XYZ file of N, CA and C in Angstrom:
762
model
N -15.477 78.582 17.664
C -15.837 79.946 16.885
C -16.122 81.132 17.884
N -15.552 82.122 17.497
C -15.756 83.821 18.680
C -17.300 83.873 18.241
N -17.908 84.309 19.467
C -19.423 84.469 19.431
C -19.495 86.259 19.103
N -18.459 86.945 19.480
C -18.414 88.259 19.469
C -16.879 88.374 19.005
N -16.443 89.497 18.270
C -15.225 89.800 17.905
C -15.285 91.452 17.381
N -14.286 92.128 18.373
C -14.239 93.683 17.732
C -12.665 93.905 17.466
N -12.747 94.332 16.508
C -11.424 94.897 15.800
C -10.935 96.215 15.677
N -9.815 96.911 16.301
C -9.396 98.184 15.919
C -10.681 99.052 16.145
N -11.463 98.713 16.879
C -12.692 99.775 17.174
C -12.246 101.115 17.687
N -12.956 102.023 16.908
C -12.617 103.737 17.228
C -14.141 104.513 17.501
N -13.908 105.022 18.503
C -15.198 105.842 18.398
C -14.785 107.422 19.340
N -15.395 108.424 18.141
C -15.222 109.920 18.598
C -16.713 110.420 19.220
N -16.696 111.224 20.045
C -17.886 112.326 20.414
C -17.286 113.538 20.361
N -17.854 114.284 19.542
C -17.418 115.608 19.263
C -15.957 116.012 19.288
N -15.340 114.825 18.547
C -13.621 115.289 18.573
C -12.902 114.421 19.526
N -13.859 114.092 20.866
C -12.998 113.340 21.825
C -13.073 111.961 21.863
N -11.850 111.278 21.569
C -11.698 109.976 21.287
C -12.048 108.976 22.681
N -13.024 108.393 22.364
C -13.361 107.754 23.830
C -12.929 106.403 23.778
N -12.768 105.695 22.601
C -12.690 104.361 21.890
C -11.086 104.511 21.261
N -10.085 103.812 21.625
C -9.037 103.954 20.701
C -8.461 102.554 20.432
N -8.843 102.219 19.280
C -7.683 101.154 18.511
C -8.229 99.856 19.567
N -9.519 99.299 19.829
C -9.777 98.453 21.025
C -9.986 97.302 20.060
N -9.483 96.028 20.576
C -9.578 94.709 20.166
C -9.989 93.861 20.958
N -11.179 92.801 21.003
C -11.738 92.141 21.696
C -12.526 91.166 21.336
N -12.659 90.040 22.093
C -13.558 88.878 21.468
C -13.803 88.137 22.368
N -14.943 86.990 22.532
C -15.321 86.522 23.259
C -15.976 85.042 23.014
N -15.555 84.029 23.454
C -15.997 82.655 23.074
C -17.055 82.219 23.715
N -17.801 81.193 23.269
C -19.051 80.496 23.672
C -18.896 80.093 25.118
N -19.601 80.398 26.038
C -19.700 79.976 27.412
C -18.813 80.849 28.259
N -18.204 81.744 27.729
C -17.200 82.752 28.522
C -17.996 83.812 29.520
N -17.348 84.336 30.539
C -17.904 85.282 31.161
C -16.718 85.960 31.335
N -16.968 87.233 30.818
C -15.991 88.347 30.918
C -16.369 89.600 31.707
N -15.745 90.168 32.800
C -15.918 91.520 33.328
C -15.268 92.418 32.717
N -15.626 93.644 32.513
C -14.970 94.794 32.115
C -14.920 96.088 32.875
N -13.834 96.406 33.760
C -13.720 96.944 34.953
C -12.945 98.251 34.403
N -13.108 99.306 35.510
C -12.291 100.391 34.976
C -12.833 101.920 35.549
N -12.326 102.918 35.580
C -13.136 103.879 36.060
C -14.055 104.645 35.299
N -14.944 105.576 36.133
C -15.783 106.110 35.065
C -15.081 106.870 33.844
N -15.941 106.981 32.819
C -15.283 108.032 31.736
C -14.294 106.927 30.968
N -14.027 105.784 31.154
C -12.960 105.107 30.562
C -13.418 104.406 29.543
N -14.834 104.313 29.065
C -15.127 104.058 27.680
C -15.825 102.508 27.853
N -16.222 101.927 28.996
C -16.527 100.789 29.297
C -18.113 100.695 28.500
N -18.717 101.653 28.805
C -20.542 101.651 28.561
C -20.575 101.824 26.977
N -19.337 102.777 26.677
C -19.290 102.920 24.916
C -19.211 101.730 24.119
N -18.218 100.814 24.889
C -17.711 99.806 24.147
C -18.872 98.688 24.169
N -19.843 98.598 25.156
C -21.143 98.007 25.199
C -21.940 98.480 24.003
N -22.227 99.538 24.050
C -22.949 100.562 23.015
C -22.759 100.337 21.385
N -21.328 99.757 21.510
C -20.577 99.854 19.906
C -20.986 98.444 19.544
N -20.737 97.485 20.731
C -20.922 96.038 20.401
C -22.174 95.897 20.144
N -23.298 96.474 20.877
C -24.631 95.917 20.320
C -25.339 96.890 19.644
N -24.754 97.787 18.729
C -25.110 98.916 17.653
C -25.877 99.943 18.028
N -25.784 100.475 19.481
C -26.794 101.442 19.858
C -26.080 102.627 19.550
N -24.288 102.769 19.247
C -23.986 103.622 18.774
C -23.038 102.800 17.334
N -22.840 103.894 16.662
C -22.107 103.597 15.176
C -20.534 103.823 15.768
N -19.991 102.613 15.385
C -18.414 103.005 15.572
C -17.969 103.754 14.321
N -16.613 104.749 14.887
C -16.197 105.484 13.854
C -14.927 104.704 12.681
N -14.636 103.403 13.530
C -13.305 102.775 12.653
C -13.570 101.316 13.310
N -13.174 100.212 12.922
C -12.784 99.164 12.969
C -13.837 98.023 12.702
N -13.946 96.783 13.197
C -14.755 95.848 12.541
C -15.518 95.031 13.643
N -16.890 94.596 13.533
C -17.541 94.240 14.434
C -18.223 92.620 13.999
N -17.993 91.578 14.301
C -18.458 90.127 13.720
C -19.520 89.629 15.080
N -20.624 89.178 14.650
C -21.296 88.045 15.263
C -21.023 86.589 14.828
N -20.429 85.668 15.444
C -20.603 84.039 15.105
C -19.850 84.177 13.419
N -19.168 85.146 13.643
C -18.109 85.155 12.155
C -18.812 85.953 11.045
N -19.846 86.426 11.414
C -20.763 87.320 10.245
C -20.414 88.916 10.367
N -20.218 89.374 9.603
C -19.670 91.080 9.991
C -20.979 91.763 10.060
N -20.675 92.375 10.837
C -22.036 93.464 11.289
C -21.326 94.907 10.606
N -20.204 95.098 10.935
C -19.565 96.375 10.579
C -18.184 96.210 10.076
N -17.384 96.698 9.164
C -16.036 96.879 8.628
C -15.597 98.414 8.178
N -14.163 98.422 8.050
C -13.862 99.465 7.645
C -13.557 99.535 6.150
N -14.052 100.774 5.466
C -13.658 100.923 4.111
C -13.582 102.283 3.882
N -12.123 102.482 3.174
C -11.569 103.863 2.564
C -11.982 104.778 3.995
N -11.088 104.298 4.991
C -11.240 105.057 6.384
C -12.460 105.193 7.034
N -13.405 104.731 6.654
C -14.871 105.016 7.271
C -15.366 103.450 7.829
N -16.184 103.392 8.640
C -16.834 102.170 9.079
C -18.338 101.890 8.576
N -18.391 100.970 7.658
C -19.652 100.528 6.879
C -20.357 99.487 7.553
N -21.666 99.620 7.732
C -22.711 98.672 8.534
C -23.252 97.683 7.638
N -23.498 96.449 7.645
C -24.184 95.688 6.968
C -25.788 96.061 6.687
N -26.287 95.475 5.902
C -27.956 95.902 5.507
C -28.706 95.741 6.736
N -29.820 96.790 6.605
C -30.964 96.547 7.517
C -31.306 94.878 8.164
N -31.634 94.281 6.984
C -31.920 92.831 7.138
C -30.751 91.675 7.756
N -29.514 91.866 7.393
C -28.321 91.371 7.760
C -28.305 91.658 9.546
N -28.500 93.277 9.713
C -28.421 93.552 10.989
C -29.546 93.260 12.097
N -30.613 92.968 11.244
C -31.632 92.547 12.322
C -31.354 91.007 12.470
N -30.731 90.118 11.805
C -30.368 88.512 12.105
C -29.375 88.674 13.019
N -28.459 89.618 13.316
C -27.524 89.743 14.110
C -27.808 89.889 15.648
N -28.822 90.671 15.212
C -29.421 91.254 16.492
C -29.779 90.222 17.487
N -30.276 89.212 16.962
C -30.765 87.884 17.715
C -30.115 87.271 18.274
N -28.761 87.558 17.825
C -27.491 86.828 18.855
C -27.199 87.092 20.111
N -27.639 88.781 20.378
C -27.559 89.224 21.850
C -28.683 89.704 22.595
N -28.560 89.750 23.863
C -29.497 90.649 24.699
C -28.661 91.815 25.637
N -29.334 92.842 25.979
C -28.794 93.862 26.611
C -29.539 94.082 27.923
N -28.924 94.068 29.005
C -29.528 94.534 30.496
C -28.852 95.936 30.754
N -29.966 96.990 31.118
C -29.184 98.260 31.158
C -29.321 98.314 32.670
N -28.342 99.405 32.965
C -28.597 99.926 34.523
C -29.550 100.422 34.853
N -30.317 101.225 34.257
C -31.464 101.553 34.811
C -32.572 101.062 34.127
N -32.736 99.766 33.947
C -33.918 98.713 33.667
C -34.405 98.994 32.256
N -34.779 100.255 32.072
C -35.330 100.694 30.572
C -36.862 99.767 30.381
N -37.509 99.576 31.142
C -38.856 98.902 31.069
C -39.619 100.021 30.895
N -40.704 99.646 30.165
C -41.844 100.370 29.648
C -42.829 100.957 31.069
N -42.924 102.190 31.333
C -43.553 102.149 32.421
C -45.148 101.814 32.423
N -45.761 101.998 31.534
C -47.230 101.907 30.892
C -47.623 100.207 30.465
N -46.563 99.423 30.368
C -46.994 97.912 30.321
C -46.805 97.143 31.450
N -47.223 96.386 31.602
C -47.142 95.478 32.831
C -45.713 94.447 32.505
N -45.797 93.720 33.734
C -44.722 92.799 33.557
C -44.353 91.962 32.488
N -45.632 91.301 32.280
C -45.775 90.488 31.099
C -45.568 90.788 29.643
N -46.200 92.248 29.474
C -46.135 92.898 28.173
C -44.758 93.399 27.947
N -43.971 93.780 29.119
C -42.624 94.390 28.683
C -41.768 93.084 28.355
N -41.897 91.916 28.806
C -41.011 90.788 28.259
C -41.577 90.041 27.131
N -43.239 90.394 26.740
C -43.342 89.819 25.378
C -43.534 90.529 24.097
N -43.688 91.969 24.412
C -44.074 92.737 23.501
C -43.033 92.960 22.373
N -41.868 92.609 22.526
C -40.823 92.743 21.327
C -40.542 91.374 20.821
N -40.967 90.420 21.559
C -41.072 89.098 21.171
C -41.684 88.722 19.881
N -43.250 89.565 20.291
C -44.295 89.153 19.458
C -44.222 90.072 18.087
N -43.832 91.451 18.283
C -43.894 92.486 17.409
C -42.777 92.464 16.718
N -41.330 92.191 17.160
C -40.060 92.353 16.373
C -39.643 91.098 15.914
N -39.749 89.974 16.811
C -39.440 88.853 16.431
C -40.357 87.776 15.534
N -41.311 88.465 15.845
C -42.615 87.539 15.200
C -42.806 85.969 15.964
N -42.524 86.023 16.868
C -42.672 85.061 18.036
C -44.439 84.864 18.341
N -44.954 83.675 18.094
C -46.095 83.352 18.022
C -46.546 83.907 19.758
N -47.656 84.608 20.039
C -48.162 84.882 21.348
C -47.978 84.014 22.494
N -48.645 82.448 22.012
C -48.661 81.588 23.025
C -47.217 81.215 23.445
N -46.224 80.977 22.490
C -44.786 80.684 22.693
C -44.363 82.026 23.532
N -44.537 83.121 23.387
C -43.927 84.237 24.117
C -44.310 84.301 25.295
N -45.629 84.008 25.699
C -46.008 84.044 27.051
C -45.634 83.043 27.650
N -45.416 81.576 26.838
C -45.192 80.661 27.574
C -43.399 80.870 28.246
N -42.695 81.456 27.296
C -41.209 81.747 27.576
C -41.203 82.683 28.910
N -42.192 83.854 28.883
C -42.054 84.677 29.868
C -42.682 84.130 31.341
N -43.466 83.254 31.104
C -43.936 82.577 32.364
C -42.687 81.886 33.006
N -42.302 80.831 32.339
C -40.891 80.091 32.606
C -39.847 80.839 33.177
N -39.423 82.091 32.609
C -38.410 82.850 33.177
C -38.930 83.398 34.394
N -40.105 84.029 34.622
C -40.389 84.457 35.808
C -40.299 83.674 36.781
N -40.665 82.372 36.611
C -40.842 81.184 37.647
C -39.236 81.051 38.112
N -38.332 81.228 37.223
C -37.007 80.853 37.476
C -36.551 82.109 38.336
N -36.735 82.943 37.760
C -36.432 84.400 38.536
C -37.012 84.931 39.875
N -38.061 83.852 40.292
C -38.751 84.367 41.507
C -39.891 85.345 41.226
N -40.497 85.600 40.326
C -41.317 86.702 40.049
C -42.695 86.115 39.371
N -42.795 84.842 39.806
C -44.194 84.445 39.108
C -45.525 84.923 39.682
N -45.639 85.728 40.659
C -46.835 86.350 40.902
C -46.717 88.049 40.858
N -45.731 88.291 39.635
C -45.468 89.683 39.420
C -46.038 89.949 37.917
N -46.584 88.828 37.220
C -46.793 89.126 35.877
C -47.492 90.366 35.467
N -48.709 90.719 36.389
C -49.737 91.806 36.337
C -49.246 93.075 36.542
N -48.067 92.943 37.666
C -47.611 94.299 38.160
C -46.887 95.306 37.208
N -47.086 96.395 37.657
C -46.554 97.597 36.676
C -44.958 97.791 37.327
N -44.104 98.650 36.329
C -42.716 98.677 36.969
C -42.637 99.541 38.507
N -43.507 100.383 38.562
C -43.515 101.310 39.736
C -43.897 100.351 41.117
N -44.753 99.544 40.599
C -44.786 98.457 41.923
C -43.951 97.666 42.352
N -42.833 97.548 41.478
C -41.786 96.752 41.991
C -40.420 97.397 42.435
N -39.750 96.399 43.376
C -38.650 97.100 43.742
C -37.460 97.367 42.549
N -36.606 98.132 42.879
C -35.132 97.756 41.571
C -34.889 96.771 41.315
N -34.570 95.872 42.422
C -34.258 94.613 42.237
C -35.182 93.540 41.314
N -36.189 93.987 41.513
C -37.473 93.140 40.969
C -37.487 93.694 39.306
N -37.364 94.954 39.189
C -37.219 95.284 37.917
C -35.973 94.933 37.431
N -35.225 94.907 37.766
C -33.841 94.547 36.937
C -34.031 93.010 36.786
N -34.497 92.336 37.417
C -34.742 90.869 37.262
C -35.977 90.694 35.920
N -37.225 91.490 36.107
C -37.780 91.615 34.701
C -36.998 92.072 33.487
N -36.195 93.053 33.811
C -35.032 93.205 32.619
C -34.562 92.025 32.023
N -33.947 91.248 33.177
C -32.832 90.417 32.888
C -33.920 89.172 31.757
N -35.264 88.932 32.392
C -36.002 88.039 31.788
C -36.464 88.377 30.330
N -36.490 89.646 30.445
C -36.788 90.243 28.998
C -35.663 89.851 28.112
N -34.467 90.108 28.364
C -33.509 89.936 27.473
C -33.364 88.297 27.166
N -33.348 87.517 28.289
C -33.406 86.165 28.155
C -34.475 85.712 27.292
N -35.576 86.365 27.184
C -36.725 85.662 26.309
C -36.377 85.515 24.764
N -35.530 86.753 24.724
C -35.032 86.366 23.183
C -34.290 85.091 22.699
N -34.130 84.412 23.904
C -33.100 83.174 23.914
C -31.530 83.555 23.105
N -31.029 84.779 23.561
C -29.720 85.139 22.773
C -28.662 84.356 22.832
N -27.689 84.340 22.279
C -26.547 83.464 22.500
C -25.438 84.363 23.629
N -25.734 85.333 23.601
C -24.785 86.408 24.402
C -25.487 87.572 25.188
N -25.032 87.652 26.415
C -25.611 88.720 27.286
C -24.823 89.574 27.458
N -25.273 90.859 27.429
C -24.585 92.196 27.746
C -25.069 92.868 28.924
N -24.103 93.068 30.069
C -24.809 93.775 31.226
C -23.856 95.220 31.480
N -24.618 96.096 31.276
C -23.951 97.561 31.514
C -24.268 97.873 32.970
N -23.504 97.633 33.778
C -23.576 97.969 35.181
C -24.888 97.616 36.019
N -25.392 96.475 36.225
C -26.555 96.130 36.095
C -27.026 96.383 37.672
N -26.120 96.661 38.668
C -26.509 96.752 39.946
C -26.428 97.929 40.481
N -25.886 99.120 39.568
C -25.462 100.636 39.984
C -26.670 101.420 40.407
N -27.680 101.364 40.365
C -28.868 101.999 40.567
C -29.603 101.272 41.883
N -29.027 100.161 42.216
C -29.572 99.681 43.187
C -28.735 99.672 44.637
N -29.615 99.387 46.052
C -28.930 99.470 47.256
C -28.277 98.092 47.376
N -27.329 98.075 48.548
C -26.603 96.872 48.554
C -27.398 95.408 48.677
N -28.718 95.189 49.360
C -29.279 94.271 49.496
C -29.924 93.881 48.198
N -30.335 94.672 47.419
C -31.204 94.585 45.869
C -29.966 94.322 44.902
N -28.831 94.927 45.171
C -27.552 94.399 44.470
C -27.354 93.205 44.622
N -27.396 92.013 45.789
C -27.288 90.708 45.860
C -28.306 90.042 45.381
N -29.206 90.576 45.073
C -30.596 89.678 44.516
C -30.198 89.604 43.147
N -29.860 90.617 42.183
C -29.339 90.671 40.955
C -28.134 89.712 40.787
N -27.123 89.821 41.624
C -25.826 89.332 41.619
C -26.184 87.901 41.320
N -27.105 87.325 42.475
C -27.369 86.116 42.415
C -27.809 85.219 41.144
N -28.705 86.055 40.657
C -29.380 85.713 39.324
C -28.142 85.616 38.244
N -27.371 86.594 38.238
C -26.223 86.492 37.358
C -25.346 85.290 37.610
N -24.770 85.003 38.665
C -24.284 83.784 39.175
C -24.720 82.700 38.551
N -26.099 82.670 38.940
C -26.768 81.137 38.349
C -26.753 81.059 36.883
N -26.806 81.892 36.082
C -26.500 81.966 34.576
C -25.074 81.769 34.168
N -24.202 82.240 35.081
C -22.939 81.680 34.795
C -22.297 80.350 35.183
N -23.286 79.804 36.141
C -23.342 78.458 36.178
C -23.851 77.530 35.220
N -24.829 77.982 34.371
C -25.589 77.597 33.062
C -25.010 77.661 31.959
N -23.527 78.286 32.355
C -22.680 78.644 31.015
C -23.107 79.468 30.074
N -24.111 80.596 30.582
C -24.518 81.628 29.663
C -23.190 82.624 29.317
N -22.889 82.632 27.982
C -22.084 83.782 27.711
C -22.379 85.087 27.988
N -21.636 85.801 28.504
C -21.755 87.013 29.513
C -20.660 88.034 29.283
N -20.921 89.478 29.062
C -19.969 90.452 29.178
C -20.675 91.294 30.086
N -19.910 91.673 31.434
C -20.518 92.263 32.361
C -19.641 93.402 32.712
N -20.212 94.619 32.319
C -19.585 96.145 33.055
C -19.769 95.985 34.646
N -18.996 96.276 35.306
C -19.244 96.206 36.790
C -18.176 96.738 37.684
N -18.791 97.466 38.662
C -17.802 97.869 39.650
C -17.844 96.936 40.891
N -18.270 96.132 40.708
C -18.286 94.608 42.026
C -17.176 93.515 41.617
N -16.021 94.128 42.595
C -14.828 93.554 42.514
C -14.844 92.031 42.770
N -15.383 91.654 44.009
C -15.342 90.326 44.193
C -16.463 89.623 43.540
N -17.522 90.106 43.045
C -18.331 89.383 42.215
C -17.623 88.919 40.770
N -16.935 90.180 40.183
C -15.817 89.915 39.078
C -14.958 88.838 39.497
N -14.345 88.774 40.257
C -13.553 87.402 40.826
C -14.052 86.426 40.874
N -15.217 86.390 41.128
C -16.118 85.053 41.434
C -16.478 84.307 40.149
N -17.356 85.326 39.281
C -17.934 84.451 38.156
C -17.077 84.711 36.995
N -16.247 85.172 36.671
C -15.289 85.715 35.526
C -14.518 84.756 35.115
N -14.336 84.274 33.644
C -13.045 83.540 33.555
C -12.026 84.485 33.002
N -12.433 85.593 32.445
C -11.660 86.652 32.178
C -11.937 88.266 33.023
N -11.075 88.771 33.355
C -11.409 90.141 33.753
C -10.527 91.269 32.516
N -11.283 92.464 32.023
C -10.264 93.464 31.186
C -10.657 94.626 31.876
N -9.374 95.243 32.015
C -9.344 96.537 32.651
C -9.093 97.775 31.661
N -10.319 98.696 31.697
C -10.275 99.691 30.636
C -9.701 101.245 31.219
N -9.122 102.009 30.449
C -8.803 103.159 31.215
C -8.397 104.268 30.114
N -8.927 105.242 29.846
C -8.645 106.173 28.840
C -9.051 105.845 27.478
N -9.993 105.012 27.246
C -10.383 104.411 25.932
C -9.900 103.264 25.455
N -8.551 102.588 26.316
C -7.824 101.614 25.960
C -8.022 100.435 26.856
N -7.588 99.381 26.504
C -7.528 98.123 27.474
C -6.312 98.065 27.924
N -6.375 98.424 29.181
C -4.664 98.447 29.908
C -4.242 97.031 30.487
N -5.265 96.191 30.318
C -4.760 94.808 31.050
C -5.886 93.793 31.076
N -5.644 92.525 30.745
C -6.654 91.593 31.028
C -5.952 90.231 31.543
N -6.764 89.370 31.924
C -6.182 88.120 32.501
C -7.267 87.482 33.199
N -6.926 86.160 33.509
C -7.990 85.511 34.455
C -8.126 86.277 35.919
N -9.264 85.937 36.362
C -9.255 86.447 37.997
C -7.945 86.519 38.947
N -7.404 85.182 39.129
C -6.316 84.868 39.788
C -4.943 85.755 39.126
N -4.825 85.934 37.842
C -3.736 86.810 37.337
C -4.080 88.107 37.622
N -5.178 88.470 37.237
C -5.698 90.033 37.684
C -5.408 90.396 39.115
N -5.937 89.538 39.696
C -5.641 90.014 41.219
C -4.232 89.874 41.866
N -3.521 89.076 41.265
C -2.059 88.946 41.460
C -1.045 90.110 40.880
N -1.655 90.692 39.962
C -0.860 91.678 39.017
C -0.004 92.623 39.865
N 1.184 92.723 39.022
C 2.261 93.752 39.519
C 1.839 94.931 39.032
N 0.857 95.181 37.982
C 0.630 96.402 37.494
C -0.086 97.399 38.419
N 0.666 98.352 38.756
C 0.343 99.315 39.819
C -0.762 100.238 39.772
N -1.189 100.312 38.750
C -2.354 101.102 38.084
C -3.967 100.263 38.467
N -3.590 98.927 38.003
C -4.587 97.813 38.093
C -4.797 97.669 39.753
N -3.706 97.540 40.639
C -3.622 97.075 41.861
C -4.271 98.268 42.684
N -4.063 99.553 42.131
C -4.650 100.737 42.891
C -5.993 100.712 42.760
N -6.419 100.555 41.534
C -8.011 100.513 41.100
C -8.647 99.527 42.112
N -8.301 98.298 42.125
C -8.857 97.198 42.813
C -8.777 97.747 44.334
N -7.624 97.899 44.580
C -7.423 98.276 46.188
C -8.739 99.401 46.542
N -8.863 100.394 45.676
C -9.903 101.568 46.118
C -11.316 100.887 46.147
N -11.452 100.177 45.206
C -13.136 99.791 45.249
C -13.126 98.833 45.941
N -12.247 97.590 46.559
C -12.195 96.768 47.387
C -12.256 97.556 49.061
N -11.513 98.419 49.309
C -11.717 99.407 50.263
C -12.698 99.872 50.524
N -13.781 100.304 49.305
C -14.878 100.813 49.516
C -15.711 99.841 49.955
N -15.718 98.581 49.942
C -16.755 97.645 50.126
C -17.292 97.007 49.159
N -16.537 97.351 47.837
C -17.380 96.997 46.613
C -17.475 95.601 46.475
């Protein structure tokens, strides 16, 4: 069964069509990288998939359950109760970490587990401790975000997403705010998740990383999917635009 399915998705901002009839799905255990130039709609696609933005048209399903569908030319969403249930299927890691500055690491990870997901405090703390150990942050439980490096903050953000035990993880350019050394630190974590067969959709500019970890790569431009395939197919493509894009990023040392 498809974990996520999006059909004929459209999204406008002030009359500007940012997503134009996009259809896309992901199977359990699959790692999909989404690449493309800035302004191509990659982040908007993730925000629509995670319901941070409402679609103007199309369908959205998680595990075969409808989150949104089209009726009379408009996009209709499921009830709040149903959407709350579907939200538990996925986690999202932002490019700018989105940690609460006034919460320490432990509270950043456990707060929504306890308050939103109604997980018992003891279980929430147990999950957090286990994840912090896995991510090499076991000594940072009491630290505040301002006391952490960017790479450490992003690993806390990943721990927070994993603590909800999602079926699917979204990454929106998880290394774009980091310098090269810290980028490698975070990519190492994502590589390990891929080895553990975590289902992931990763918006990235890191071409070599996408080539290594992905089962499938999608190229977006001007609000549409212009190409997709396995890494081998993708990097051997005769599509001039995709070759040009890959060449520019590879030339920049990405």
